[in-house]
CSV table of C-alpha atoms and ligand atoms in Angstrom, one decimal:
chain,number,residue,atom,x,y,z
A,60,MET,CA,-54.5,-74.9,-4.3
A,61,ARG,CA,-53.1,-78.5,-4.4
A,62,LEU,CA,-50.8,-77.6,-7.3
A,63,GLY,CA,-49.7,-74.5,-5.3
A,64,ASN,CA,-48.7,-76.6,-2.3
A,65,ASN,CA,-46.9,-79.1,-4.5
A,66,ARG,CA,-44.9,-76.2,-6.0
A,67,ILE,CA,-44.0,-74.9,-2.6
A,68,LEU,CA,-42.8,-78.5,-1.7
A,69,VAL,CA,-40.8,-78.8,-4.8
A,70,SER,CA,-39.1,-75.4,-4.2
A,71,ALA,CA,-38.4,-76.3,-0.6
A,72,VAL,CA,-36.8,-79.6,-1.7
A,73,SER,CA,-34.8,-77.9,-4.5
A,74,ILE,CA,-33.5,-75.3,-2.0
A,75,LEU,CA,-32.5,-78.0,0.5
A,76,THR,CA,-30.8,-80.0,-2.3
A,77,ILE,CA,-28.8,-76.9,-3.4
A,78,TRP,CA,-28.0,-76.0,0.2
A,79,ARG,CA,-26.8,-79.6,0.9
A,80,GLY,CA,-24.7,-79.4,-2.3
A,81,ILE,CA,-23.1,-76.2,-1.3
A,82,ASN,CA,-22.4,-77.5,2.2
A,83,HIS,CA,-21.1,-80.8,0.9
A,84,PHE,CA,-18.8,-78.9,-1.5
A,85,SER,CA,-17.6,-76.5,1.2
A,86,ALA,CA,-16.9,-79.3,3.6
A,87,MET,CA,-14.9,-81.2,1.0
A,88,ALA,CA,-13.2,-78.1,-0.4
A,89,TRP,CA,-11.5,-76.8,2.7
A,90,ARG,CA,-9.8,-80.2,3.2
A,91,SER,CA,-7.5,-80.3,0.2
A,92,HIS,CA,-4.3,-79.4,2.0
A,93,GLY,CA,-1.0,-81.0,0.8
A,94,ILE,CA,2.6,-81.5,1.9
A,95,ASN,CA,3.7,-80.2,-1.5
A,96,ASN,CA,2.1,-78.9,-4.7
A,97,ARG,CA,1.6,-82.3,-6.2
A,98,ASP,CA,0.0,-83.6,-3.1
A,99,MET,CA,-2.3,-80.6,-2.8
A,100,VAL,CA,-3.4,-80.9,-6.5
A,101,SER,CA,-4.2,-84.6,-6.0
A,102,HIS,CA,-6.3,-83.9,-2.9
A,103,LEU,CA,-8.2,-81.2,-4.8
A,104,LYS,CA,-9.0,-83.7,-7.6
A,105,ARG,CA,-9.9,-86.5,-5.2
A,106,ASN,CA,-12.3,-84.1,-3.3
A,107,GLY,CA,-14.1,-83.2,-6.6
A,108,VAL,CA,-13.0,-79.6,-6.8
A,109,PHE,CA,-12.1,-80.1,-10.4
A,110,HIS,CA,-12.4,-83.0,-12.9
A,111,SER,CA,-10.6,-82.0,-16.0
A,112,TYR,CA,-7.1,-82.9,-17.1
A,113,GLU,CA,-6.4,-79.2,-18.2
A,114,VAL,CA,-7.0,-77.8,-14.7
A,115,GLU,CA,-4.9,-80.6,-13.1
A,116,GLU,CA,-2.1,-79.9,-15.6
A,117,ALA,CA,-2.1,-76.2,-15.0
A,118,MET,CA,-2.2,-76.4,-11.2
A,119,SER,CA,0.5,-79.1,-11.2
A,120,GLN,CA,2.8,-77.0,-13.3
A,121,VAL,CA,2.5,-73.8,-11.2
A,122,ASP,CA,4.0,-74.3,-7.8
A,123,ARG,CA,2.2,-72.2,-5.2
A,124,LYS,CA,5.4,-71.8,-3.2
A,125,TYR,CA,6.4,-69.0,-5.6
A,126,TYR,CA,3.1,-67.1,-5.0
A,127,SER,CA,2.4,-67.5,-1.3
A,128,GLU,CA,5.1,-66.9,1.3
A,129,HIS,CA,3.0,-68.5,4.0
A,130,ASN,CA,1.5,-72.0,4.0
A,131,PRO,CA,1.4,-72.4,0.2
A,132,TYR,CA,-0.2,-75.8,0.2
A,133,MET,CA,-2.8,-75.1,2.9
A,134,ASP,CA,-6.4,-75.1,1.5
A,135,ALA,CA,-7.2,-71.6,2.9
A,136,PRO,CA,-6.5,-68.0,1.8
A,137,GLN,CA,-3.1,-66.6,2.9
A,138,GLY,CA,-2.2,-63.0,3.4
A,139,ILE,CA,0.0,-61.4,0.7
A,140,GLY,CA,0.1,-57.8,2.2
A,141,TYR,CA,-1.8,-54.6,1.2
A,142,GLY,CA,-5.0,-56.0,2.7
A,143,ALA,CA,-5.1,-58.8,0.1
A,144,THR,CA,-4.9,-62.6,0.1
A,145,ILE,CA,-4.0,-65.3,-2.4
A,146,SER,CA,-7.3,-67.2,-2.7
A,147,ALA,CA,-7.6,-70.8,-1.4
A,148,PRO,CA,-6.5,-73.6,-3.7
A,149,HIS,CA,-10.1,-74.9,-3.9
A,150,MET,CA,-11.3,-71.6,-5.2
A,151,HIS,CA,-8.6,-71.5,-7.8
A,152,GLY,CA,-9.5,-75.0,-8.9
A,153,THR,CA,-13.2,-74.2,-8.9
A,154,VAL,CA,-12.9,-71.1,-11.1
A,155,LEU,CA,-10.4,-72.7,-13.5
A,156,GLU,CA,-12.9,-75.6,-14.0
A,157,ALA,CA,-15.8,-73.2,-14.6
A,158,LEU,CA,-13.8,-71.3,-17.2
A,159,LYS,CA,-12.1,-74.4,-18.8
A,160,ASP,CA,-14.0,-74.4,-22.0
A,161,HIS,CA,-13.2,-70.7,-22.6
A,162,LEU,CA,-9.5,-70.9,-21.8
A,163,ILE,CA,-8.5,-72.6,-25.0
A,164,ASN,CA,-5.7,-72.0,-27.4
A,165,GLY,CA,-5.8,-68.6,-29.0
A,166,THR,CA,-8.3,-67.0,-26.6
A,167,ARG,CA,-8.0,-63.9,-24.6
A,168,ALA,CA,-8.8,-63.5,-20.9
A,169,LEU,CA,-8.9,-60.9,-18.1
A,170,ASP,CA,-8.0,-61.7,-14.5
A,171,VAL,CA,-9.4,-58.8,-12.3
A,172,GLY,CA,-7.8,-58.6,-8.9
A,173,SER,CA,-4.8,-60.6,-10.0
A,174,GLY,CA,-3.1,-60.2,-6.5
A,175,SER,CA,-0.3,-62.8,-6.3
A,176,GLY,CA,-0.4,-63.5,-10.0
A,177,TYR,CA,-0.9,-67.3,-9.4
A,178,LEU,CA,-4.3,-67.6,-11.2
A,179,THR,CA,-3.2,-65.4,-14.1
A,180,VAL,CA,-0.3,-67.9,-14.8
A,181,CYS,CA,-2.6,-70.9,-14.5
A,182,MET,CA,-5.1,-69.4,-16.9
A,183,ALA,CA,-2.4,-68.6,-19.4
A,184,LEU,CA,-1.1,-72.2,-19.3
A,185,MET,CA,-4.5,-73.5,-20.1
A,186,MET,CA,-4.8,-71.1,-23.1
A,187,GLY,CA,-1.8,-72.4,-25.0
A,188,GLU,CA,0.8,-70.5,-27.0
A,189,LYS,CA,-1.6,-68.2,-28.8
A,190,GLY,CA,-3.5,-67.2,-25.7
A,191,ARG,CA,-3.0,-64.1,-23.7
A,192,VAL,CA,-4.2,-63.1,-20.2
A,193,ILE,CA,-4.2,-59.6,-18.7
A,194,GLY,CA,-4.0,-59.6,-14.9
A,195,ILE,CA,-5.1,-56.3,-13.4
A,196,ASP,CA,-4.9,-55.1,-9.8
A,197,HIS,CA,-5.4,-51.6,-8.3
A,198,ILE,CA,-2.5,-51.7,-5.8
A,199,LYS,CA,0.9,-51.1,-7.4
A,200,GLY,CA,2.7,-52.9,-4.5
A,201,LEU,CA,0.7,-56.1,-5.4
A,202,VAL,CA,1.4,-55.8,-9.1
A,203,ASP,CA,5.1,-55.5,-8.3
A,204,LEU,CA,4.8,-58.5,-5.9
A,205,SER,CA,3.1,-60.6,-8.7
A,206,LEU,CA,5.8,-59.7,-11.1
A,207,ALA,CA,8.5,-60.7,-8.6
A,208,ASN,CA,6.6,-64.0,-8.0
A,209,VAL,CA,6.3,-64.8,-11.6
A,210,LYS,CA,10.0,-64.1,-12.2
A,211,LYS,CA,10.9,-66.6,-9.5
A,212,ASP,CA,8.8,-69.3,-11.2
A,213,LYS,CA,10.4,-70.6,-14.4
A,214,VAL,CA,6.9,-71.4,-15.8
A,215,GLY,CA,5.5,-68.0,-15.1
A,216,HIS,CA,8.7,-66.2,-16.2
A,217,SER,CA,8.6,-67.7,-19.7
A,218,LEU,CA,4.9,-66.7,-20.0
A,219,LEU,CA,5.9,-63.1,-19.1
A,220,GLN,CA,8.8,-63.1,-21.6
A,221,SER,CA,6.6,-64.4,-24.4
A,222,GLN,CA,3.9,-61.9,-23.5
A,223,ARG,CA,1.3,-64.5,-22.9
A,224,ILE,CA,0.7,-62.7,-19.6
A,225,LYS,CA,0.7,-59.0,-18.8
A,226,LEU,CA,0.3,-57.7,-15.2
A,227,LEU,CA,-0.7,-54.1,-14.8
A,228,VAL,CA,-2.1,-51.5,-12.3
A,229,GLY,CA,-5.6,-50.3,-12.8
A,230,ASP,CA,-9.1,-50.2,-11.5
A,231,GLY,CA,-10.4,-53.7,-12.5
A,232,ARG,CA,-14.0,-52.6,-12.2
A,233,LEU,CA,-13.5,-50.8,-15.5
A,234,GLY,CA,-12.0,-53.9,-17.1
A,235,TYR,CA,-9.4,-53.4,-19.8
A,236,PRO,CA,-11.2,-52.3,-23.0
A,237,GLU,CA,-7.8,-51.7,-24.7
A,238,GLU,CA,-7.4,-55.5,-25.1
A,239,GLY,CA,-11.0,-56.7,-25.0
A,240,PRO,CA,-13.4,-58.2,-25.8
A,241,PHE,CA,-12.5,-61.3,-23.8
A,242,ASP,CA,-13.4,-64.9,-24.1
A,243,ALA,CA,-13.1,-65.3,-20.3
A,244,ILE,CA,-13.1,-62.9,-17.4
A,245,HIS,CA,-12.4,-63.9,-13.8
A,246,VAL,CA,-12.9,-61.5,-10.9
A,247,GLY,CA,-11.0,-62.3,-7.7
A,248,ALA,CA,-12.9,-59.9,-5.3
A,249,ALA,CA,-16.6,-59.5,-4.5
A,250,SER,CA,-18.6,-57.0,-6.6
A,251,PRO,CA,-21.5,-55.5,-4.7
A,252,SER,CA,-23.7,-55.7,-7.8
A,253,LEU,CA,-23.6,-57.0,-11.4
A,254,PRO,CA,-20.3,-55.6,-13.0
A,255,HIS,CA,-21.8,-54.2,-16.2
A,256,ALA,CA,-18.6,-52.7,-17.5
A,257,LEU,CA,-17.0,-56.2,-17.3
A,258,MET,CA,-20.1,-57.9,-18.8
A,259,ASN,CA,-19.9,-55.6,-21.8
A,260,GLN,CA,-16.2,-56.6,-22.4
A,261,LEU,CA,-17.2,-60.3,-22.8
A,262,LYS,CA,-17.2,-61.7,-26.3
A,263,TYR,CA,-20.4,-63.2,-27.5
A,264,GLY,CA,-20.1,-66.8,-26.3
A,265,GLY,CA,-17.8,-65.7,-23.5
A,266,ARG,CA,-18.0,-66.4,-19.7
A,267,LEU,CA,-17.5,-64.3,-16.6
A,268,ILE,CA,-16.9,-65.8,-13.2
A,269,VAL,CA,-17.5,-63.3,-10.4
A,270,PRO,CA,-18.3,-63.3,-6.7
A,271,ILE,CA,-21.3,-61.0,-6.0
A,272,GLY,CA,-22.5,-59.7,-2.7
A,273,PRO,CA,-21.8,-57.2,0.1
A,274,GLU,CA,-18.5,-57.0,2.1
A,275,GLY,CA,-18.6,-59.6,4.9
A,276,GLY,CA,-22.2,-60.6,3.9
A,277,ASN,CA,-23.9,-63.2,1.8
A,278,GLN,CA,-21.9,-63.6,-1.4
A,279,THR,CA,-22.3,-66.1,-4.2
A,280,LEU,CA,-20.0,-67.1,-7.0
A,281,GLU,CA,-21.8,-66.3,-10.2
A,282,GLN,CA,-21.3,-67.6,-13.7
A,283,ILE,CA,-22.4,-65.1,-16.3
A,284,ASP,CA,-22.5,-66.3,-19.9
A,285,ARG,CA,-22.9,-64.0,-22.9
A,286,LYS,CA,-24.9,-65.7,-25.5
A,287,GLU,CA,-24.3,-65.5,-29.3
A,288,ASP,CA,-27.1,-62.9,-29.6
A,289,GLY,CA,-25.4,-60.7,-27.0
A,290,THR,CA,-27.8,-61.3,-24.1
A,291,PHE,CA,-26.7,-62.7,-20.7
A,292,THR,CA,-27.6,-65.8,-18.6
A,293,HIS,CA,-26.7,-66.2,-14.9
A,294,ARG,CA,-26.0,-69.3,-12.8
A,295,THR,CA,-25.1,-69.4,-9.1
A,296,LEU,CA,-22.3,-71.8,-8.5
A,297,MET,CA,-21.8,-71.7,-4.7
A,298,GLY,CA,-21.8,-69.5,-1.6
A,299,VAL,CA,-18.4,-67.8,-1.1
A,300,MET,CA,-16.4,-65.3,1.1
A,301,TYR,CA,-14.2,-62.8,-0.8
A,302,VAL,CA,-12.6,-59.5,0.0
A,303,PRO,CA,-14.5,-56.6,-1.7
A,304,LEU,CA,-13.9,-55.3,-5.3
A,305,THR,CA,-13.5,-51.7,-4.1
A,306,GLU,CA,-11.7,-48.4,-4.1
A,307,LYS,CA,-7.9,-48.5,-3.7
A,308,ASP,CA,-8.0,-46.2,-0.7
A,309,GLN,CA,-10.7,-48.3,1.0
A,310,GLN,CA,-8.4,-51.4,0.8
A,311,TRP,CA,-5.0,-49.8,1.5
A,312,PRO,CA,-5.1,-46.1,2.6
A,313,TYR,CA,-1.3,-45.8,3.1
B,599,SAM,C1,-8.8,-62.3,-2.7
B,599,SAM,S1,-7.6,-61.3,-3.6
B,599,SAM,C2,-7.3,-62.4,-4.9
B,599,SAM,C3,-6.1,-62.3,-5.6
B,599,SAM,C4,-5.7,-63.3,-6.6
B,599,SAM,N1,-6.8,-63.9,-7.4
B,599,SAM,C5,-4.9,-64.4,-6.0
B,599,SAM,O1,-5.4,-65.5,-5.7
B,599,SAM,O2,-3.7,-64.1,-5.7
B,599,SAM,C6,-8.5,-60.0,-4.3
B,599,SAM,C7,-7.7,-59.0,-5.1
B,599,SAM,O3,-8.6,-58.0,-5.7
B,599,SAM,C8,-7.9,-56.8,-5.7
B,599,SAM,N2,-8.9,-55.7,-6.0
B,599,SAM,C9,-9.9,-55.3,-5.1
B,599,SAM,N3,-10.5,-54.3,-5.7
B,599,SAM,C10,-10.0,-54.1,-6.9
B,599,SAM,C11,-10.2,-53.1,-8.0
B,599,SAM,N4,-11.2,-52.2,-7.9
B,599,SAM,N5,-9.5,-53.2,-9.1
B,599,SAM,C12,-8.5,-54.1,-9.2
B,599,SAM,N6,-8.2,-55.0,-8.2
B,599,SAM,C13,-8.9,-55.0,-7.1
B,599,SAM,C14,-7.1,-56.8,-4.4
B,599,SAM,O4,-6.1,-55.8,-4.4
B,599,SAM,C15,-6.7,-58.2,-4.3
B,599,SAM,O5,-5.4,-58.4,-4.9
C-alpha cells in the first residue's frame, strides 16, 4: 500500500516536471522574434530552442524572407495561402535539432507537408552534398509557391539545380516509397493517429518526427525511432498546435 502511494507520488511529480518543462519551453519558444534572420537565429539559440552548430548554420543560411511574405522573423506561424502556414521558427529549430543526427551527409529524408519549402531547404543543407530531401505537399498551389520561393533564394536554388531537393505534389500520408526508405522523416501537419505508412518507410535506425492528435485538440510532437531490429520506440517531445494532415478538399475545397 505504502509502495503504491509512493508510486502515485512519483508519477505526480514526474507529470508536474514534464508539464513545467513543456510550459517553460513554450514560454521561451514563442519569444524568439528577430529584426532580421541572424537576430532571430541568435534568439532561438539563446532561448535553448536548439543547441547544435549544424542547426544554427542551416537556419542562418536560409533567410526566411524568401519563404514568408508576412513577418518572416516573427516567432509565430504565418499564413502562406491555401489554408496553410509556414510553421513558427521555434518549431523549425526544434524539429531540426531532433533530427540532427539523422540529417548527415549522404542520407535521404522526406518532408511531408513541405508548404513554403523552408524546412526542406534547411534539412538538405544539413545533409551535405550527397544528401537528398523530398518535400511533398498535397496542394499544387503550395508546391508552385515553394518552387518560386526556393528559386528566389540563392541557397535554395542551387539545391534545386543539383537535385539535392525535390518538391512534388502528392498525398504525404502515403509517403514516397519510390525514393524510400528514409533516414529521416518530418511531418509538418498533425496526424490523427500513428502514421503507419510513413513508419514503414523509415530505414532501420531512422527517425520520424510527427505531431499527433486531433484537429484543434490535444496534440503532441512525437519522436518515433526505428531500431536496428525493425521495431519502433516512441518519445513525446512537447505539446504542440498544428493544422491537420488531411484530405486535400478538407483543407482547400476550391
Ligand atoms: C503547418 S503547414 C507546414 C508547412 C511547412 N512545414 C512550412 O513550415 O512551410 C502544414 C502543411 O501540410 C500540408 N498537408 C496537410 N495534409 C497533407 C497531406 N495529406 N499530404 C501532404 N501535405 C499535407 C499542408 O498543405 C501544409 O502545407
